[in-house]
């Protein structure tokens, strides 16, 4: 049959018995039925399920689980009542230990398949991939929520009189694989302060007759409510992302929000009038209070403004940064570059033991925060520059800046090639690679390996329990001294 176009052996709506052999990086069960691959949401490796085929492509298809015939020993009851509808978590039906094991294996698979790296077994040569560092209490860990707003017609009357009230403001999460908003007041992975704030903002919005933005018509005001809370400080920020500049009754809004949520230190508006899935627009202004909130990580204080990136799981962030610190192996005099530095969090961790740290980051507001944060902590051996890492660092090199250690912590797409080339040219003794995407990590490690570096170890850290996101930190050392 090889090489010939073949008819898919299954048809839509057909019911099949499927053995699940794997889990995709999106958390779907991978099933085999009649030599055909079926992706089945909610099914786990080792399980046998009865499923109904939803969609058929040439070599694979999608099916919906109808009945669980043989359950995995790792299956647990998902504790969240809206887990099945909500697209936010993907792994709540898998025990936490099994999630951690799966995340490590996901890193290993990527290193081997994409990075062509040899991963060490129990003993022997190769990259050491440690067990995933998990949380002792993997709930309510997020410090930030960005909640999409919508309108829903509410049925009132209760006696089946079918009376439909005017549309009301709702907010929650997008249903799995769609843009339908599920109204929600509680999310089990959010800090309760965020839940509380979003619930109050919705209530007040309803009271004031605020409309939500409608993706289809482009009309309506409120697009998202973003809230962030400092786990140590308790300070909260609210960002109202609006489709247009003018907020009706804005003073009343602020007054009511402040009265309802005393922990709020900052209320900010961001204007986004574009037809896009991107949450933030370009214009940000403080409506009330401070431009920033403060938080603390491992004794270092940070000012965080609305547009700045700040790790969402502060408990695990400290673990991640400690590992990065350990991998950097600083003895006091080193010159360190922290690429993709955000508000300078890793930079300031490292500055405590380095000669000088140079941070670079593309968002200018984050660099303003980073400078302020250095000052706030009395740290004088760190400097920051706004711009693309792949442009600024090559320029630093030309200007004669040298680096003993380079830390990178890029977004999901990984490092720009020009940056990797510059790292190879600068020849730091160590590279510490913090990654939120194992596949681009593996791709970039291959480039660094080919350029004379050896990947020594990788530590996966569970920053996003119950989701499929995998964070890890890798240590590379320079082996080829000829280049
Ligand atoms: N190290 C920081 C931030 C990591 S997130 C922390 O732990 O908090 C990645 C950061 O890279 C974001 O702040 C993002 O704004 C920034 N970024 C994205 N593309 C970039 C580029 N080309 N050059 C520099 N920074 C970039």
Short mmCIF file of C-alpha atoms and ligand atoms in Angstrom, two decimals:
data_model
loop_
_atom_site.label_atom_id
_atom_site.label_comp_id
_atom_site.label_asym_id
_atom_site.label_seq_id
_atom_site.Cartn_x
_atom_site.Cartn_y
_atom_site.Cartn_z
CA UNK A 1 0.00 0.00 0.00
CA UNK A 2 3.03 2.23 0.41
CA UNK A 3 3.15 5.27 -1.82
CA UNK A 4 -0.39 4.87 -3.08
CA UNK A 5 -3.21 7.10 -1.96
CA UNK A 6 -5.33 4.92 0.26
CA UNK A 7 -8.82 5.30 1.47
CA UNK A 8 -9.00 6.03 5.18
CA UNK A 9 -10.10 2.79 6.81
CA UNK A 10 -12.56 4.62 9.05
CA UNK A 11 -15.52 6.80 8.30
CA UNK A 12 -17.03 9.72 10.17
CA UNK A 13 -19.48 8.71 12.91
CA UNK A 14 -18.18 5.16 12.94
CA UNK A 15 -17.69 3.69 16.40
CA UNK A 16 -14.43 1.95 17.14
CA UNK A 17 -12.58 0.32 20.00
CA UNK A 18 -9.22 2.04 20.36
CA UNK A 19 -6.06 1.28 22.32
CA UNK A 20 -4.31 4.43 23.45
CA UNK A 21 -0.57 4.32 22.96
CA UNK A 22 0.59 7.88 23.61
CA UNK A 23 -0.23 11.46 24.48
CA UNK A 24 0.34 14.35 22.06
CA UNK A 25 2.05 17.55 23.15
CA UNK A 26 -1.44 19.01 23.34
CA UNK A 27 -2.54 16.33 25.77
CA UNK A 28 -4.73 14.30 23.42
CA UNK A 29 -4.62 10.52 23.59
CA UNK A 30 -3.05 8.89 20.54
CA UNK A 31 -5.00 5.81 19.57
CA UNK A 32 -4.48 3.06 17.06
CA UNK A 33 -7.45 1.46 15.33
CA UNK A 34 -6.99 -0.66 12.20
CA UNK A 35 -3.51 0.81 11.64
CA UNK A 36 -5.04 4.25 11.63
CA UNK A 37 -4.11 6.97 14.11
CA UNK A 38 -6.91 8.63 16.06
CA UNK A 39 -6.52 11.60 18.39
CA UNK A 40 -8.89 11.40 21.32
CA UNK A 41 -9.23 14.17 23.87
CA UNK A 42 -9.36 12.86 27.43
CA UNK A 43 -7.94 9.41 26.74
CA UNK A 44 -4.70 8.30 28.39
CA UNK A 45 -1.89 5.95 27.35
CA UNK A 46 -2.61 2.35 28.32
CA UNK A 47 -6.36 2.85 28.11
CA UNK A 48 -8.87 1.17 25.87
CA UNK A 49 -11.86 3.28 24.85
CA UNK A 50 -14.91 3.11 22.67
CA UNK A 51 -14.86 6.22 20.50
CA UNK A 52 -16.87 7.84 17.74
CA UNK A 53 -14.97 9.14 14.75
CA UNK A 54 -15.43 12.90 14.31
CA UNK A 55 -13.16 13.75 11.42
CA UNK A 56 -11.04 11.71 9.04
CA UNK A 57 -7.90 12.79 7.18
CA UNK A 58 -5.68 10.61 4.99
CA UNK A 59 -3.56 9.04 7.66
CA UNK A 60 -5.18 10.16 10.90
CA UNK A 61 -8.40 11.35 12.40
CA UNK A 62 -10.12 12.68 15.49
CA UNK A 63 -12.59 10.82 17.66
CA UNK A 64 -14.67 11.48 20.74
CA UNK A 65 -14.46 9.15 23.70
CA UNK A 66 -17.83 7.42 24.29
CA UNK A 67 -16.89 4.91 26.94
CA UNK A 68 -13.81 4.09 28.96
CA UNK A 69 -13.34 0.33 28.72
CA UNK A 70 -9.96 -0.04 30.46
CA UNK A 71 -8.74 2.84 32.63
CA UNK A 72 -5.12 3.85 33.16
CA UNK A 73 -3.83 3.47 36.72
CA UNK A 74 -2.73 7.11 36.34
CA UNK A 75 -6.26 8.36 35.71
CA UNK A 76 -7.78 10.63 38.35
CA UNK A 77 -11.07 12.45 38.60
CA UNK A 78 -10.46 16.03 37.44
CA UNK A 79 -11.29 18.21 40.46
CA UNK A 80 -12.40 21.25 38.47
CA UNK A 81 -16.14 21.29 37.71
CA UNK A 82 -15.68 22.97 34.31
CA UNK A 83 -12.59 21.01 33.24
CA UNK A 84 -14.37 19.30 30.34
CA UNK A 85 -15.65 22.50 28.73
CA UNK A 86 -12.76 24.85 29.50
CA UNK A 87 -9.70 24.89 27.29
CA UNK A 88 -7.36 26.20 29.99
CA UNK A 89 -6.12 22.90 31.49
CA UNK A 90 -5.45 19.74 29.53
CA UNK A 91 -4.08 17.24 32.04
CA UNK A 92 -6.29 17.34 35.12
CA UNK A 93 -7.43 13.77 34.41
CA UNK A 94 -3.83 12.56 34.76
CA UNK A 95 -2.37 12.15 38.27
CA UNK A 96 0.13 14.85 39.18
CA UNK A 97 3.04 12.38 39.44
CA UNK A 98 2.21 11.08 35.97
CA UNK A 99 2.04 14.66 34.64
CA UNK A 100 5.55 15.28 35.95
CA UNK A 101 6.86 12.06 34.42
CA UNK A 102 5.18 12.89 31.10
CA UNK A 103 6.75 16.36 31.05
CA UNK A 104 10.22 14.94 31.58
CA UNK A 105 9.65 12.38 28.83
CA UNK A 106 8.42 15.16 26.54
CA UNK A 107 11.72 16.98 27.06
CA UNK A 108 13.69 13.78 26.46
CA UNK A 109 11.79 13.01 23.25
CA UNK A 110 12.43 16.49 21.88
CA UNK A 111 16.12 16.43 22.78
CA UNK A 112 16.50 13.09 21.03
CA UNK A 113 14.29 13.64 17.99
CA UNK A 114 14.84 17.30 17.21
CA UNK A 115 18.13 17.97 18.99
CA UNK A 116 19.68 14.64 18.00
CA UNK A 117 21.15 14.55 21.48
CA UNK A 118 21.98 11.46 23.43
CA UNK A 119 20.10 11.44 26.71
CA UNK A 120 21.75 9.52 29.54
CA UNK A 121 19.94 6.50 30.92
CA UNK A 122 20.08 5.59 34.61
CA UNK A 123 23.84 5.68 34.16
CA UNK A 124 26.11 6.23 31.22
CA UNK A 125 26.99 9.06 28.94
CA UNK A 126 24.76 11.72 27.58
CA UNK A 127 22.66 14.66 28.66
CA UNK A 128 21.30 14.21 32.14
CA UNK A 129 17.61 15.06 32.20
CA UNK A 130 16.44 15.34 35.79
CA UNK A 131 12.99 14.39 37.06
CA UNK A 132 10.55 17.30 36.68
CA UNK A 133 10.55 19.56 39.70
CA UNK A 134 6.91 19.63 40.77
CA UNK A 135 4.87 21.66 43.24
CA UNK A 136 3.86 20.31 46.63
CA UNK A 137 0.53 22.10 46.21
CA UNK A 138 -0.14 22.37 42.47
CA UNK A 139 -3.27 24.55 42.65
CA UNK A 140 -3.99 28.29 42.77
CA UNK A 141 -0.50 28.92 41.49
CA UNK A 142 -1.11 31.60 38.85
CA UNK A 143 -0.53 35.26 39.66
CA UNK A 144 -2.06 36.52 36.44
CA UNK A 145 -5.40 36.09 34.69
CA UNK A 146 -6.37 37.55 31.33
CA UNK A 147 -10.05 36.91 30.98
CA UNK A 148 -11.96 37.46 27.72
CA UNK A 149 -15.30 39.24 28.06
CA UNK A 150 -18.49 38.61 26.14
CA UNK A 151 -22.22 39.09 26.23
CA UNK A 152 -24.80 36.40 26.81
CA UNK A 153 -28.55 36.56 26.78
CA UNK A 154 -29.72 35.54 30.23
CA UNK A 155 -32.93 33.62 30.56
CA UNK A 156 -34.93 34.94 33.49
CA UNK A 157 -38.21 34.10 35.09
CA UNK A 158 -37.25 30.59 36.10
CA UNK A 159 -40.73 29.15 35.45
CA UNK A 160 -40.03 28.39 31.87
CA UNK A 161 -41.71 31.56 30.72
CA UNK A 162 -38.83 31.93 28.32
CA UNK A 163 -38.27 35.56 29.15
CA UNK A 164 -34.90 36.65 27.89
CA UNK A 165 -33.35 39.63 29.62
CA UNK A 166 -31.11 42.04 27.75
CA UNK A 167 -27.66 40.69 27.15
CA UNK A 168 -25.42 40.61 30.16
CA UNK A 169 -21.68 40.87 30.56
CA UNK A 170 -19.91 37.54 31.04
CA UNK A 171 -16.27 36.60 31.28
CA UNK A 172 -14.39 33.38 31.59
CA UNK A 173 -12.35 31.18 29.34
CA UNK A 174 -12.65 30.06 25.78
CA UNK A 175 -14.18 26.62 25.40
CA UNK A 176 -11.71 24.01 24.20
CA UNK A 177 -10.78 24.70 20.60
CA UNK A 178 -13.15 27.63 20.10
CA UNK A 179 -13.78 31.28 20.88
CA UNK A 180 -17.01 30.65 22.75
CA UNK A 181 -16.70 32.21 26.20
CA UNK A 182 -17.70 30.17 29.20
CA UNK A 183 -18.79 32.42 32.05
CA UNK A 184 -16.79 31.47 35.09
CA UNK A 185 -16.19 32.79 38.56
CA UNK A 186 -13.58 30.40 39.84
CA UNK A 187 -10.48 28.90 38.32
CA UNK A 188 -8.64 26.32 40.39
CA UNK A 189 -5.21 27.28 39.10
CA UNK A 190 -5.67 31.02 39.81
CA UNK A 191 -4.78 32.85 42.97
CA UNK A 192 -8.14 33.54 44.62
CA UNK A 193 -7.47 37.29 44.46
CA UNK A 194 -7.62 37.12 40.65
CA UNK A 195 -10.92 35.22 40.72
CA UNK A 196 -12.34 37.67 43.19
CA UNK A 197 -11.29 40.71 41.16
CA UNK A 198 -12.64 39.42 37.87
CA UNK A 199 -15.96 38.52 39.52
CA UNK A 200 -16.27 42.02 41.05
CA UNK A 201 -15.31 43.75 37.81
CA UNK A 202 -17.97 41.77 35.95
CA UNK A 203 -20.61 42.62 38.55
CA UNK A 204 -19.75 46.30 38.44
CA UNK A 205 -19.68 46.23 34.65
CA UNK A 206 -23.18 44.78 34.60
CA UNK A 207 -24.38 47.37 37.06
CA UNK A 208 -23.03 50.17 34.89
CA UNK A 209 -24.30 48.63 31.67
CA UNK A 210 -20.84 48.13 30.19
CA UNK A 211 -20.81 46.20 26.92
CA UNK A 212 -18.29 43.58 25.92
CA UNK A 213 -16.42 43.63 22.65
CA UNK A 214 -17.85 41.40 19.95
CA UNK A 215 -15.26 39.76 17.71
CA UNK A 216 -17.70 39.44 14.82
CA UNK A 217 -19.09 42.98 14.70
CA UNK A 218 -16.08 44.79 16.12
CA UNK A 219 -18.42 46.67 18.47
CA UNK A 220 -18.71 46.78 22.25
CA UNK A 221 -16.21 48.09 24.78
CA UNK A 222 -14.56 45.62 27.13
CA UNK A 223 -12.29 43.02 25.51
CA UNK A 224 -10.34 41.50 28.39
CA UNK A 225 -9.86 42.02 32.08
CA UNK A 226 -6.30 41.31 33.10
CA UNK A 227 -5.36 41.06 36.74
CA UNK A 228 -2.08 40.33 38.43
CA UNK A 229 -1.35 39.84 42.12
CA UNK A 230 1.94 39.80 44.02
CA UNK A 231 2.04 36.55 46.00
CA UNK A 232 4.28 38.05 48.66
CA UNK A 233 3.03 41.65 48.64
CA UNK A 234 -0.68 40.93 48.10
CA UNK A 235 -0.80 43.98 45.81
CA UNK A 236 -3.11 43.71 42.83
CA UNK A 237 -3.31 45.41 39.44
CA UNK A 238 -6.32 45.51 37.14
CA UNK A 239 -6.00 46.21 33.44
CA UNK A 240 -9.17 46.94 31.48
CA UNK A 241 -8.49 46.24 27.82
CA UNK A 242 -10.94 48.26 25.81
CA UNK A 243 -12.00 48.65 22.21
CA UNK A 244 -11.74 52.44 22.19
CA UNK A 245 -10.46 55.23 24.39
CA UNK A 246 -13.59 56.34 26.16
CA UNK A 247 -14.89 54.41 29.14
CA UNK A 248 -18.34 55.65 30.16
CA UNK A 249 -18.66 56.52 33.87
CA UNK A 250 -14.99 55.80 34.37
CA UNK A 251 -14.83 57.59 37.74
CA UNK A 252 -17.72 55.52 39.02
CA UNK A 253 -16.00 52.31 37.80
CA UNK A 254 -12.85 53.16 39.67
CA UNK A 255 -14.71 54.10 42.81
CA UNK A 256 -16.71 50.87 42.83
CA UNK A 257 -13.70 48.68 42.04
CA UNK A 258 -11.65 50.30 44.80
CA UNK A 259 -14.44 49.85 47.30
CA UNK A 260 -14.95 46.19 46.32
CA UNK A 261 -11.25 45.23 46.21
CA UNK A 262 -9.06 47.10 48.69
CA UNK A 263 -5.89 45.21 47.63
CA UNK A 264 -5.96 46.96 44.26
CA UNK A 265 -3.01 49.34 43.95
CA UNK A 266 -3.25 50.07 40.27
CA UNK A 267 -6.04 50.34 37.69
CA UNK A 268 -4.85 50.62 34.13
CA UNK A 269 -6.52 50.95 30.74
CA UNK A 270 -5.08 49.46 27.59
CA UNK A 271 -6.68 50.35 24.28
CA UNK A 272 -6.88 47.74 21.56
CA UNK A 273 -9.12 48.58 18.61
CA UNK A 274 -7.63 46.07 16.21
CA UNK A 275 -9.33 42.99 14.85
CA UNK A 276 -6.87 40.54 16.39
CA UNK A 277 -6.44 37.73 18.91
CA UNK A 278 -3.56 39.62 20.49
CA UNK A 279 -4.77 40.80 23.89
CA UNK A 280 -2.96 44.10 24.30
CA UNK A 281 -3.00 47.18 22.10
CA UNK A 282 -0.27 49.81 21.99
CA UNK A 283 -1.79 52.46 24.24
CA UNK A 284 -1.63 52.05 28.02
CA UNK A 285 -2.62 54.63 30.63
CA UNK A 286 -3.04 54.57 34.37
CA UNK A 287 -6.64 55.26 35.37
CA UNK A 288 -5.98 55.25 39.08
CA UNK A 289 -3.15 54.53 41.51
CA UNK A 290 0.35 53.35 40.80
CA UNK A 291 1.84 52.49 37.43
CA UNK A 292 3.27 49.30 38.93
CA UNK A 293 2.63 46.73 41.61
CA UNK A 294 5.45 45.25 43.66
CA UNK A 295 6.29 41.64 44.36
CA UNK A 296 9.19 39.71 45.80
CA UNK A 297 11.09 36.66 44.61
CA UNK A 298 13.66 35.11 46.95
CA UNK A 299 14.12 38.39 48.82
CA UNK A 300 14.48 40.57 45.72
CA UNK A 301 11.77 43.18 45.13
CA UNK A 302 10.28 43.76 41.73
CA UNK A 303 8.15 46.51 40.27
CA UNK A 304 5.90 45.11 37.57
CA UNK A 305 4.00 47.26 35.08
CA UNK A 306 1.00 46.26 32.98
CA UNK A 307 2.86 45.42 29.78
CA UNK A 308 5.84 43.67 31.33
CA UNK A 309 6.34 39.96 31.26
CA UNK A 310 6.49 38.40 34.71
CA UNK A 311 6.53 34.64 35.28
CA UNK A 312 3.02 33.49 36.18
CA UNK A 313 3.94 30.93 38.82
CA UNK A 314 6.03 32.71 41.46
CA UNK A 315 6.62 29.66 43.65
CA UNK A 316 8.16 27.67 40.81
CA UNK A 317 9.89 30.72 39.36
CA UNK A 318 12.11 30.84 42.43
CA UNK A 319 12.97 27.16 41.88
CA UNK A 320 13.69 27.80 38.20
CA UNK A 321 15.88 30.82 38.89
CA UNK A 322 17.80 29.01 41.64
CA UNK A 323 18.62 26.29 39.15
CA UNK A 324 19.69 28.87 36.56
CA UNK A 325 21.83 30.51 39.25
CA UNK A 326 23.44 27.19 40.11
CA UNK A 327 24.14 26.41 36.43
CA UNK A 328 25.74 29.84 35.95
CA UNK A 329 28.28 28.80 38.66
CA UNK A 330 29.34 32.36 39.41
CA UNK A 331 32.28 33.12 41.64
CA UNK A 332 32.02 36.91 41.83
CA UNK A 333 33.82 38.40 38.87
CA UNK A 334 31.99 37.04 35.84
CA UNK A 335 30.50 39.13 33.09
CA UNK A 336 27.06 37.81 32.35
CA UNK A 337 24.54 38.53 29.60
CA UNK A 338 20.86 37.92 30.33
CA UNK A 339 19.06 37.83 26.99
CA UNK A 340 15.25 38.20 26.93
CA UNK A 341 15.50 39.56 30.46
CA UNK A 342 11.95 40.91 30.95
CA UNK A 343 11.92 43.07 34.09
CA UNK A 344 15.40 41.86 35.00
CA UNK A 345 14.41 39.05 37.32
CA UNK A 346 17.12 36.57 36.33
CA UNK A 347 19.61 39.42 35.89
CA UNK A 348 19.17 40.55 39.50
CA UNK A 349 19.35 36.99 40.81
CA UNK A 350 22.68 36.58 39.04
CA UNK A 351 23.98 40.07 39.87
CA UNK A 352 24.23 38.97 43.50
CA UNK A 353 27.20 36.77 42.55
CA UNK A 354 28.51 38.24 39.29
CA UNK A 355 30.91 41.01 38.30
CA UNK A 356 28.43 42.65 35.94
CA UNK A 357 25.17 41.61 34.31
CA UNK A 358 23.96 43.03 30.98
CA UNK A 359 20.24 42.54 30.39
CA UNK A 360 18.46 42.98 27.08
CA UNK A 361 14.76 42.85 26.34
CA UNK A 362 12.51 44.00 23.50
CA UNK A 363 9.68 45.64 25.53
CA UNK A 364 10.79 49.16 26.57
CA UNK A 365 8.42 49.25 29.58
CA UNK A 366 9.99 46.06 30.90
CA UNK A 367 13.45 47.62 30.63
CA UNK A 368 12.20 50.65 32.56
CA UNK A 369 11.00 48.20 35.23
CA UNK A 370 14.34 46.36 35.16
CA UNK A 371 16.30 49.57 35.78
CA UNK A 372 13.94 50.55 38.55
CA UNK A 373 14.25 47.07 40.06
CA UNK A 374 18.02 47.20 40.15
CA UNK A 375 17.80 50.52 41.98
CA UNK A 376 15.07 49.29 44.29
CA UNK A 377 17.37 46.51 45.49
CA UNK A 378 20.53 48.59 45.61
CA UNK A 379 22.07 46.54 42.82
CA UNK A 380 24.63 48.58 40.89
CA UNK A 381 26.34 45.91 38.80
CA UNK A 382 23.49 45.38 36.34
CA UNK A 383 22.67 47.45 33.28
CA UNK A 384 19.82 47.11 30.82
CA UNK A 385 19.06 47.97 27.24
CA UNK A 386 15.83 47.79 25.26
CA UNK A 387 15.90 46.17 21.83
CA UNK A 388 15.94 42.83 20.05
CA UNK A 389 18.53 40.53 21.63
CA UNK A 390 19.70 39.46 18.16
CA UNK A 391 20.55 43.07 17.31
CA UNK A 392 21.75 44.46 20.64
CA UNK A 393 24.09 41.61 21.62
CA UNK A 394 26.01 41.57 18.31
CA UNK A 395 26.46 45.31 18.78
CA UNK A 396 27.70 44.81 22.35
CA UNK A 397 30.21 42.35 21.00
CA UNK A 398 31.48 44.90 18.49
CA UNK A 399 31.74 47.41 21.30
CA UNK A 400 34.06 45.03 23.10
CA UNK A 401 31.73 43.57 25.73
CA UNK A 402 32.75 40.05 26.66
CA UNK A 403 30.67 37.39 28.41
CA UNK A 404 31.73 34.51 30.61
CA UNK A 405 28.17 33.31 30.94
CA UNK A 406 25.18 33.92 28.66
CA UNK A 407 21.67 33.21 29.87
CA UNK A 408 18.81 33.10 27.39
CA UNK A 409 15.10 32.85 28.18
CA UNK A 410 13.34 33.34 24.84
CA UNK A 411 9.62 33.18 24.05
CA UNK A 412 8.15 29.99 22.54
CA UNK A 413 9.72 30.47 19.12
CA UNK A 414 13.19 30.14 20.63
CA UNK A 415 16.35 32.12 19.92
CA UNK A 416 16.93 34.02 16.74
CA UNK A 417 19.65 32.42 14.62
CA UNK A 418 21.67 35.63 14.63
CA UNK A 419 21.74 35.47 18.42
CA UNK A 420 22.93 31.85 18.44
CA UNK A 421 25.68 32.78 15.98
CA UNK A 422 26.72 35.65 18.23
CA UNK A 423 26.81 33.38 21.27
CA UNK A 424 29.14 31.02 19.39
CA UNK A 425 31.31 33.97 18.38
CA UNK A 426 31.46 35.36 21.94
CA UNK A 427 32.52 31.97 23.33
CA UNK A 428 31.16 32.19 26.88
CA UNK A 429 32.28 29.34 29.15
CA UNK A 430 28.69 28.53 29.97
CA UNK A 431 25.31 28.99 28.41
CA UNK A 432 22.20 28.66 30.54
CA UNK A 433 19.11 28.16 28.41
CA UNK A 434 15.72 28.70 30.06
CA UNK A 435 12.94 27.47 27.79
CA UNK A 436 9.16 27.30 27.73
CA UNK A 437 9.15 25.16 24.60
CA UNK A 438 11.11 21.89 24.45
CA UNK A 439 11.05 21.69 20.65
CA UNK A 440 12.72 25.05 20.03
CA UNK A 441 15.05 24.33 22.97
CA UNK A 442 16.15 21.12 21.26
CA UNK A 443 16.55 22.88 17.90
CA UNK A 444 18.73 25.61 19.45
CA UNK A 445 20.80 23.18 21.52
CA UNK A 446 21.71 21.40 18.28
CA UNK A 447 23.07 24.67 16.85
CA UNK A 448 25.07 25.33 20.02
CA UNK A 449 26.36 21.73 20.10
CA UNK A 450 27.49 22.00 16.48
CA UNK A 451 29.25 25.22 17.42
CA UNK A 452 31.37 23.68 20.19
CA UNK A 453 29.12 23.39 23.24
CA UNK A 454 28.03 20.34 25.18
CA UNK A 455 24.66 20.06 26.86
CA UNK A 456 25.42 18.80 30.34
CA UNK A 457 22.05 18.66 32.05
CA UNK A 458 18.46 19.74 31.74
CA UNK A 459 16.06 20.40 34.61
CA UNK A 460 12.36 20.44 33.73
CA UNK A 461 10.43 22.63 36.21
CA UNK A 462 6.67 22.40 36.42
CA UNK A 463 5.58 26.02 36.06
CA UNK A 464 2.12 25.17 34.70
CA UNK A 465 0.59 22.20 36.55
CA UNK A 466 -2.41 20.54 34.82
CA UNK A 467 -1.54 22.12 31.49
CA UNK A 468 0.65 20.71 28.74
CA UNK A 469 3.21 23.50 29.05
CA UNK A 470 6.73 22.37 29.82
CA UNK A 471 9.41 24.69 31.19
CA UNK A 472 13.03 23.65 31.54
CA UNK A 473 16.50 24.99 32.10
CA UNK A 474 19.58 23.59 30.39
CA UNK A 475 23.27 23.96 31.12
CA UNK A 476 25.79 23.99 28.28
CA UNK A 477 29.55 24.25 28.61
CA UNK A 478 32.11 25.11 25.99
CA UNK A 479 34.19 22.12 24.93
CA UNK A 480 35.71 23.12 21.63
CA UNK A 481 38.43 25.60 22.41
CA UNK A 482 39.59 25.85 18.78
CA UNK A 483 36.73 27.89 17.46
N1 LIG B 1 13.65 36.20 31.71
C1 LIG B 1 12.41 36.90 31.95
C2 LIG B 1 11.49 36.99 30.73
C3 LIG B 1 11.28 35.73 29.93
S1 LIG B 1 9.93 35.77 28.79
C4 LIG B 1 11.69 36.28 33.12
O1 LIG B 1 12.02 35.19 33.56
O2 LIG B 1 10.76 36.92 33.64
C5 LIG B 1 10.67 36.23 27.29
C6 LIG B 1 10.92 37.70 27.16
O3 LIG B 1 11.52 37.92 25.89
C7 LIG B 1 9.68 38.59 27.19
O4 LIG B 1 9.86 39.58 28.17
C8 LIG B 1 9.62 39.20 25.79
O5 LIG B 1 9.15 40.52 25.79
C9 LIG B 1 11.06 39.16 25.37
N2 LIG B 1 11.39 39.13 23.94
C10 LIG B 1 10.69 38.59 22.92
N3 LIG B 1 11.37 38.69 21.79
C11 LIG B 1 12.56 39.29 22.06
C12 LIG B 1 13.70 39.67 21.30
N4 LIG B 1 13.77 39.40 20.00
N5 LIG B 1 14.72 40.24 21.93
C13 LIG B 1 14.68 40.50 23.26
N6 LIG B 1 13.62 40.17 24.03
C14 LIG B 1 12.57 39.58 23.45
#
